[in-house]
Coordinates of C-alpha atoms and ligand atoms in Angstrom, one line a residue:
X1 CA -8.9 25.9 -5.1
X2 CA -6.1 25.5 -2.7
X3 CA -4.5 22.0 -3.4
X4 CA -3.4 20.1 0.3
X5 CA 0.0 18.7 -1.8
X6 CA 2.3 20.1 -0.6
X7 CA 4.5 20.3 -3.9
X8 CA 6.5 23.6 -5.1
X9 CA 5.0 22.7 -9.0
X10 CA 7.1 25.3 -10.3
X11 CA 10.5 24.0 -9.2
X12 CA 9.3 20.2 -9.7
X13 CA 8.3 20.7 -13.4
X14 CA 11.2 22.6 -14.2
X15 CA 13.9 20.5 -12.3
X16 CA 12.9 17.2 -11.8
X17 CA 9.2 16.0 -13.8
X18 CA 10.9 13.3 -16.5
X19 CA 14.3 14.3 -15.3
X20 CA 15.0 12.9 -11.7
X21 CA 13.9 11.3 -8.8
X22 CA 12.2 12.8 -5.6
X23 CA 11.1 12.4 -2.3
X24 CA 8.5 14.7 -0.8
X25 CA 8.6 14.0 3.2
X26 CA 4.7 14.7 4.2
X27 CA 3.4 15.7 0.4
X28 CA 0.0 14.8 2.0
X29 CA 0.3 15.6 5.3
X30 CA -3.1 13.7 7.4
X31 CA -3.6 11.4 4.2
X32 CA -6.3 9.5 4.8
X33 CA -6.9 5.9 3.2
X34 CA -9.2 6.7 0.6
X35 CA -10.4 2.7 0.8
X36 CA -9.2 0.0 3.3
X37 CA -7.3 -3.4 2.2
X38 CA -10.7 -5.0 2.4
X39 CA -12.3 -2.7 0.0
X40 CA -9.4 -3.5 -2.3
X41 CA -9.7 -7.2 -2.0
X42 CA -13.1 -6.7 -2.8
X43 CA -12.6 -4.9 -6.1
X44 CA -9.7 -7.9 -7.0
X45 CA -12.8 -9.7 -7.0
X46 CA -14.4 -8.8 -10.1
X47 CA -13.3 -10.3 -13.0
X48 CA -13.4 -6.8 -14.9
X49 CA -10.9 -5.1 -12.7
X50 CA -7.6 -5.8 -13.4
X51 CA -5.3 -7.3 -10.4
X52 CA -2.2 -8.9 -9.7
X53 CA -0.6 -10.4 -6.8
X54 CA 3.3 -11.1 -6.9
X55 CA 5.1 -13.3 -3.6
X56 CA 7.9 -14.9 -2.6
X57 CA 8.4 -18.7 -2.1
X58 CA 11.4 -20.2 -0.6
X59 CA 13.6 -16.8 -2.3
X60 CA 11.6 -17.5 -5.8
X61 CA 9.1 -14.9 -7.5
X62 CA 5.5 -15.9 -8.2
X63 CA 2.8 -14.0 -9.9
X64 CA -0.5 -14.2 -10.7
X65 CA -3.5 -12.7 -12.5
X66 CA -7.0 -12.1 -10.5
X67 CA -9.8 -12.5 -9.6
X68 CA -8.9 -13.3 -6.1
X69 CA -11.3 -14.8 -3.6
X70 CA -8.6 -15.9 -0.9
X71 CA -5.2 -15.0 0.4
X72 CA -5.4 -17.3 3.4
X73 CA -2.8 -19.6 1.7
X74 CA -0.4 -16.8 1.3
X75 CA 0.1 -16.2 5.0
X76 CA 1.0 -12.6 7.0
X77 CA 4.0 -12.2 4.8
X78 CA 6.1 -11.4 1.5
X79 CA 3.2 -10.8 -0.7
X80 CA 1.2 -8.0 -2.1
X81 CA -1.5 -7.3 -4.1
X82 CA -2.1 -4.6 -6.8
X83 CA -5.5 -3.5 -8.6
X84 CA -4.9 -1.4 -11.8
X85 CA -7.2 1.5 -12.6
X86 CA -8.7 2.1 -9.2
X87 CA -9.7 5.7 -10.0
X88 CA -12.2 4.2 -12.3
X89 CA -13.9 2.1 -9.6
X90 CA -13.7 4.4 -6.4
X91 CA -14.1 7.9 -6.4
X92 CA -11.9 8.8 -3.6
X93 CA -9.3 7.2 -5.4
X94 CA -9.9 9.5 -8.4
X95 CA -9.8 12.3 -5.8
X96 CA -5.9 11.6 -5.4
X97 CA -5.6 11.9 -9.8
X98 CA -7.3 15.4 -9.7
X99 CA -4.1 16.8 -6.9
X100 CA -1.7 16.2 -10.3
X101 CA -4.0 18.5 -12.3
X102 CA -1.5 20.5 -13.3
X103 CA -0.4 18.1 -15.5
X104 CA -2.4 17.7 -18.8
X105 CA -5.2 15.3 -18.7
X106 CA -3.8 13.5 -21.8
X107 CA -0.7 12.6 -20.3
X108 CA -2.5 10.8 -16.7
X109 CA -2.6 7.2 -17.2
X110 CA -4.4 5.4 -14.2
X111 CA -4.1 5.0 -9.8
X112 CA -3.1 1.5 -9.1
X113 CA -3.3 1.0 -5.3
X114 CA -1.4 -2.0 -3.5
X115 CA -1.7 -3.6 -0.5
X116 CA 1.7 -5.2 0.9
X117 CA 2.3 -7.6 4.0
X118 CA 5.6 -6.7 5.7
X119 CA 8.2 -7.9 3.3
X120 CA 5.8 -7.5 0.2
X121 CA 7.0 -6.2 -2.6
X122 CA 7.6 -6.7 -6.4
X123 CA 11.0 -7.0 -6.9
X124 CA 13.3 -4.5 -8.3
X125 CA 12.0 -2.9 -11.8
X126 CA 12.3 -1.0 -14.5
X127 CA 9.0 1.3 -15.5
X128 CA 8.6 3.3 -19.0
X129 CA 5.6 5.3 -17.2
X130 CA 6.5 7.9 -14.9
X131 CA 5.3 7.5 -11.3
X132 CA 4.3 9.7 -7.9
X133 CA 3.8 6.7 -5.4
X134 CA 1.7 8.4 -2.1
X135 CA 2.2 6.1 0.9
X136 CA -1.1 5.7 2.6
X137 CA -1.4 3.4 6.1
X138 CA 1.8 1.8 7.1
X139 CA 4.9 2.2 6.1
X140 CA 7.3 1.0 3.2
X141 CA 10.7 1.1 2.4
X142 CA 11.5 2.3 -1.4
X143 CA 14.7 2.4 -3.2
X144 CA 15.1 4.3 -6.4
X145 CA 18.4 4.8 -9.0
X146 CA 18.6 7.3 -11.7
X147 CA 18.4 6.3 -15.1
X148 CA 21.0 3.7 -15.9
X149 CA 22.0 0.7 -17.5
X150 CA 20.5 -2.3 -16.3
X151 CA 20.2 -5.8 -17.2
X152 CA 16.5 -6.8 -17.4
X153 CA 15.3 -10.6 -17.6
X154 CA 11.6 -12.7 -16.3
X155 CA 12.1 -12.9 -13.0
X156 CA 8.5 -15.1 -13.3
X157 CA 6.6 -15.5 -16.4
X158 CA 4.5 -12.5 -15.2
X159 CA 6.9 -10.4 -13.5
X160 CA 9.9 -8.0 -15.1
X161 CA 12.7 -7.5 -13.3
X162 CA 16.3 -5.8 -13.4
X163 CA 19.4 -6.4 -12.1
X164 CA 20.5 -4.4 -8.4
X165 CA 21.3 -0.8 -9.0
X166 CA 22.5 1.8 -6.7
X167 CA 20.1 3.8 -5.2
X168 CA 19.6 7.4 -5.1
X169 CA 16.4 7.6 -2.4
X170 CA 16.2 5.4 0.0
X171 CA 13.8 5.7 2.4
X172 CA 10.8 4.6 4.9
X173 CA 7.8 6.1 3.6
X174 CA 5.6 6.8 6.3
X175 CA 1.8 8.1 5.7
X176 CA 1.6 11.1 3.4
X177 CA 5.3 11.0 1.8
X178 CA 5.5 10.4 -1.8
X179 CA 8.6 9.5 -4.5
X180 CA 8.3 10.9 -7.4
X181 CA 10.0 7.9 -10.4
X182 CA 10.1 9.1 -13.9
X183 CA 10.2 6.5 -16.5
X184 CA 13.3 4.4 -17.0
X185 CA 14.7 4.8 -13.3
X186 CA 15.3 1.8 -11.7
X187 CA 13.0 1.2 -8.0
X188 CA 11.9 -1.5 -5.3
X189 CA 10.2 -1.2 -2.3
X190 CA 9.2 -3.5 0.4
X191 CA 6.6 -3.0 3.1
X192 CA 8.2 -2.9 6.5
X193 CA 4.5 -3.4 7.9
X194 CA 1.2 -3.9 6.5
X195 CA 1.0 -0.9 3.7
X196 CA -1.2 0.9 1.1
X197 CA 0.5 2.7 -1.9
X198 CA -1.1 4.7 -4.4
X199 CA 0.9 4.9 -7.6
X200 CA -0.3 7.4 -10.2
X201 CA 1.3 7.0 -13.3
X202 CA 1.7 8.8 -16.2
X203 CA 1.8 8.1 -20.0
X204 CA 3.5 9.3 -22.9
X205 CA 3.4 7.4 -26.2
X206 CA 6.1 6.7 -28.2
X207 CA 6.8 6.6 -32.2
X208 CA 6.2 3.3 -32.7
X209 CA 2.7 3.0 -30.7
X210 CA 1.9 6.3 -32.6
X211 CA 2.6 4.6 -36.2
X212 CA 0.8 1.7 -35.1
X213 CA -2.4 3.4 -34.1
X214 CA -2.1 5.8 -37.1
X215 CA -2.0 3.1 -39.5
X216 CA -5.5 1.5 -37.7
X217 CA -6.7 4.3 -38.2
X218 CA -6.4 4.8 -41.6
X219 CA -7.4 0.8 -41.8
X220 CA -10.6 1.8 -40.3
X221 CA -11.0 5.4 -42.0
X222 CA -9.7 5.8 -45.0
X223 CA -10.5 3.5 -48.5
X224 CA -7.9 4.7 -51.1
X225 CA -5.0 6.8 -51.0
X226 CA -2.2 8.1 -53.4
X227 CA -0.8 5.6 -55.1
X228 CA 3.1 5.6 -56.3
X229 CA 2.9 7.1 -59.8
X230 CA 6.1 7.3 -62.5
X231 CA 4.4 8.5 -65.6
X232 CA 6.7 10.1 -67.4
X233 CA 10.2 8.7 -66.1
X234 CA 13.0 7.4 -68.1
X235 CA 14.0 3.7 -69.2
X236 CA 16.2 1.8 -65.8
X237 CA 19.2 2.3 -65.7
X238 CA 19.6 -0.5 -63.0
X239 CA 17.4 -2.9 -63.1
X240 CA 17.6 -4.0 -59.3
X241 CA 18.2 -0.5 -58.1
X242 CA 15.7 1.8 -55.9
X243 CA 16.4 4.9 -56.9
X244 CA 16.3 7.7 -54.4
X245 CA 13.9 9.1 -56.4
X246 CA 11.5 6.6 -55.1
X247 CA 12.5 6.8 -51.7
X248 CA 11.3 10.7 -52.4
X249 CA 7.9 9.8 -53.4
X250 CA 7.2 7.0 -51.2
X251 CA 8.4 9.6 -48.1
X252 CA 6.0 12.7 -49.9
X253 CA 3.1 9.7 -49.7
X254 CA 3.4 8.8 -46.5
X255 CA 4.2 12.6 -45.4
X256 CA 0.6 13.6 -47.1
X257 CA -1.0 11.5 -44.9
X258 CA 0.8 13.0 -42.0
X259 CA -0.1 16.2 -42.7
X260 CA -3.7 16.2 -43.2
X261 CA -3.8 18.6 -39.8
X262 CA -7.5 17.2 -39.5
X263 CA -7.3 13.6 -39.9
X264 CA -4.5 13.7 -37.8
X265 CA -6.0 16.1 -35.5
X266 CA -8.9 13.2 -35.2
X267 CA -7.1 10.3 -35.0
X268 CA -4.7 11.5 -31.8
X269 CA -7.8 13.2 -30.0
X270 CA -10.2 9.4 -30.9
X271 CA -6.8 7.6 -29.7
X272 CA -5.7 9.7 -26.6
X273 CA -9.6 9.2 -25.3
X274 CA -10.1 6.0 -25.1
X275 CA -10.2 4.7 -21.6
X276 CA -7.6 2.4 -20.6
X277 CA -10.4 0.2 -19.1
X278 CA -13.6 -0.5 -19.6
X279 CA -15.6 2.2 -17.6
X280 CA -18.0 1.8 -14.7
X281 CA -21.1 3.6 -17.1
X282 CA -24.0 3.2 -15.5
X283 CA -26.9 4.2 -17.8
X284 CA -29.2 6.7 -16.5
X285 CA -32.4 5.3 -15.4
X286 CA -35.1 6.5 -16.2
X287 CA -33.0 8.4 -18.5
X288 CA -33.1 12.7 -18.0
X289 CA -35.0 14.5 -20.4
X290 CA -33.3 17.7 -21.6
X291 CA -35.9 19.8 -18.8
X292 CA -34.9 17.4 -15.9
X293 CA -31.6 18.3 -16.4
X294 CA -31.7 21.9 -16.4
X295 CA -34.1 21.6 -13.4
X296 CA -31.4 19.3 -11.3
X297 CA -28.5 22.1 -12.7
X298 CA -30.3 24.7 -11.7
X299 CA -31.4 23.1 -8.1
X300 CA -27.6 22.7 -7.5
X301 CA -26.8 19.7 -8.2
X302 CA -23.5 19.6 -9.9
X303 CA -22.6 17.0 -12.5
X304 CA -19.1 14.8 -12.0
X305 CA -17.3 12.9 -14.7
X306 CA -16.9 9.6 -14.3
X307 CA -13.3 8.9 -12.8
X308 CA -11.6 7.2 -15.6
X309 CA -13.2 9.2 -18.4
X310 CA -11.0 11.3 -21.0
X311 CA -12.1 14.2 -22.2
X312 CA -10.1 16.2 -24.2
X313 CA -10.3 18.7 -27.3
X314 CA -7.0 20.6 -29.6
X315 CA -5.9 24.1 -28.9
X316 CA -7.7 26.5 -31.1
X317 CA -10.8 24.4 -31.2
X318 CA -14.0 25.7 -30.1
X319 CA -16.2 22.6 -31.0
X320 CA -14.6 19.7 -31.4
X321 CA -13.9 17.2 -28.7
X322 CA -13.2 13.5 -28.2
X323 CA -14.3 11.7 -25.7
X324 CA -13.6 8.0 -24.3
X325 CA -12.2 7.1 -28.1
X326 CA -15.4 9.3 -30.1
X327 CA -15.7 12.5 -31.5
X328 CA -18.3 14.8 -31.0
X329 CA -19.1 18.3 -32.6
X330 CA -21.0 21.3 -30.8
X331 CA -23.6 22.7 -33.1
X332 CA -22.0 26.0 -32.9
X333 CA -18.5 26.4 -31.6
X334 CA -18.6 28.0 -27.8
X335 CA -14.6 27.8 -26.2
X336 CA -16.1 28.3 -22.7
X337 CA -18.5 25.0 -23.5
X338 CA -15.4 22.7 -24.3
X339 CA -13.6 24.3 -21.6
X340 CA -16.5 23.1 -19.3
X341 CA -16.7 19.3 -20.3
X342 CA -13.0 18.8 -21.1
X343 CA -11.0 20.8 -18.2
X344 CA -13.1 20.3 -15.5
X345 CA -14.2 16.9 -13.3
X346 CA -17.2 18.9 -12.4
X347 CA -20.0 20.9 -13.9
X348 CA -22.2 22.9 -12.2
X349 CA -25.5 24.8 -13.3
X350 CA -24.0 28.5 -13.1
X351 CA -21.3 27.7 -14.8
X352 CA -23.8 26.6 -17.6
X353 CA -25.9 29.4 -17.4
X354 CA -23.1 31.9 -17.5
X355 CA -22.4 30.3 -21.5
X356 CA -23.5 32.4 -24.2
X357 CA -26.0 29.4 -25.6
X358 CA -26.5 27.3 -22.9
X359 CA -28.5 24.6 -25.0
X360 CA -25.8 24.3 -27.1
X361 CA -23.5 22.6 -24.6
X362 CA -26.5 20.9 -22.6
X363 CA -27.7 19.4 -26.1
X364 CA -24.5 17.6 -26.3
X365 CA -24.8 16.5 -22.5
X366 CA -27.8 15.3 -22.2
X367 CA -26.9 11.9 -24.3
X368 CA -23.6 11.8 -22.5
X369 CA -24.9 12.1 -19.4
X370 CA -28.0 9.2 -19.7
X371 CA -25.1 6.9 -20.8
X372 CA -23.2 7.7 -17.6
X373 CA -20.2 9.8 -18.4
X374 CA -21.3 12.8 -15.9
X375 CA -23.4 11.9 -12.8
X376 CA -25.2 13.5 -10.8
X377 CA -24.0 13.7 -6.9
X378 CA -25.8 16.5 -4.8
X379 CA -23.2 17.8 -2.5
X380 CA -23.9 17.9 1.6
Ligands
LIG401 C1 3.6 -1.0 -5.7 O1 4.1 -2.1 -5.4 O2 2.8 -0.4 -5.0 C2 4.1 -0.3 -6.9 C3 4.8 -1.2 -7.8 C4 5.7 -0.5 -8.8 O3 6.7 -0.1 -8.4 O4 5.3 -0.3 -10.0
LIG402 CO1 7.2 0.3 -10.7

């Protein structure tokens, strides 16, 4: 499908993704708002979604956590407001995810979308996710540095900030351009009038998250493993020494557990899938039986996954696949079946019928699909 980003994705992953930072004049060109301020507000309602707003009062930071009924007190300037995890909520917003497809699903973290009065902003920062940051109405003006070193301190309880730093871009966005930030570069912007900014961000773990979520794992997984064992050795030496020997064995202990491809296999794939929110499933009602939803495949209706649902599987694998934190097993291994639930936001009835079992994948559907992790949406 030809993608309306107007992005050379060649020459951006190979020069600047993780490297540098970019501005694309008119990536979108014609962006249309996928939701108004209002609708936002709305969503900074609910005491699910996640929301922020940061000011400024007489030249010192504030920031809060929502809900938010009212922003009268706040007046026309110097403030914004920003709602995490949008694409979960609002599937226009998820629309704007799917343009950075061709980066891997695992790696897409969430859309936050903020509205700023003129002068909003929040304060010069430091991100470790990497960042494209669409303008949408109005217009903004961002600065961004390259990576370098930067005192960073509270500005506000809630609220990070670094020191200045010499910029690099610095631009008015207008409607349609977008900055691309990788992690660790330094970048502020303030709205020059009211504005919407989408800002999709990007994950990657690091060693010590990866440890940490290993070890649950094996908390939650595993009841005994190898134990340190010297039969055999010789009488101390040193009686307060730890002999590298020891260090060799407690490494080869720890490195067994590491390379157990399939535990470690499941744990990343369970980890990587869990939603970063809690998801906006809405149960099917009355829920399909495994005829209905053939009958609605096969009538044309295509099946979407919920925005905010990760779906993934390993390379090489033909049947197992973990979805938002769970694994799940195919009863016999089809590629073109994983393919279908994990690469794609859509699934339609051809597609399904084309498979070599067809009952096979739908089997595993069916359940996911009354618990609201593909809908149904017939298209005009
Ligand atoms: C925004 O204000 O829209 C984005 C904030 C950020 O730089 O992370
Ligand atoms: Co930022």
């Amino acid at each position: 499908m030809h993608s309306p980003l107007k992005l050379d994705i060649d020459h951006f992953l190979a020069h600047d993704w993780q490297r540098r930072p970019r501005l694309f004049k008119a990536a979108l060109p014609e962006f249309d708002d996928p939701l108004s301020p209002d609708e936002l507000a709305g969503l900074a309602l609910e005491p699910h979604i996640e929301s922020r707003r940061v000011w400024r009062e007489q030249d010192r930071w504030q920031a809060e956590t929502g809900p938010f009924e009212s922003y009268d007190h706040l007046g026309e300037n110097d403030w914004t407001l920003l709602v995490q995890a949008v694409n979960q909520w609002h599937p226009g917003v998820q629309d704007l995810a799917e343009l950075f497809r061709f980066i891997p699903g695992w790696r897409f973290d969430d859309v936050m979308v903020s509205f700023s009065t003129p002068g909003g902003g929040v304060g010069p920062h430091i991100d470790q996710y990497g960042v494209f940051i669409l303008q949408g109405a109005g217009s903004r003006r961002w600065r961004v540095g390259e990576r370098q070193h930067l005192r960073e301190f509270a500005a506000h309880g809630a609220l990070r900030h670094c020191d200045e730093f010499e910029a690099v871009i610095d631009e008015v966005l207008q409607p349609g351009d977008m900055i691309y930030i990788p992690p660790g570069c330094p970048h502020e912007g303030y709205a020059e009038t009211p504005a919407m900014n989408y800002s999709i961000g990007f994950r990657a773990p690091d060693a010590r998250d990866l440890f940490s979520s290993f070890a649950d794992h094996l908390l939650a997984h595993v009841d005994s493993t190898r134990r340190f064992d010297d039969a055999g050795m010789s009488a101390a030496a040193a009686h307060g020494r730890l002999d590298a020997s020891v260090m060799d064995q407690v490494k080869t202990l720890m490195r067994e557990l590491l390379d157990d491809d399939t535990r470690l296999n499941d744990w990343f794939g369970e980890m990587i899938s869990e939603a970063k929110h809690d998801l906006d499933l809405e149960t099917a009602e009355p829920v399909y039986s495994l005829e209905e939803l053939v009958l609605r495949l096969d009538h044309g209706d295509h099946l979407y996954r919920l925005g905010g649902v990760r779906c993934f599987y390993h390379e090489g694998s033909a049947d197992v696949f973990y979805l938002d934190g769970d694994r799940y097993q195919l009863a016999e291994p089809d590629a073109d079946a994983i393919a279908l639930l994990c690469d794609q936001a859509r699934i339609c009835g051809p597609e399904v019928a084309c498979l070599k079992a067809p009952r096979n994948l739908l089997d595993c559907l069916l359940p996911l699909v009354n618990q609201g992790y593909w809908y149904f949406e017939e298209d005009e």
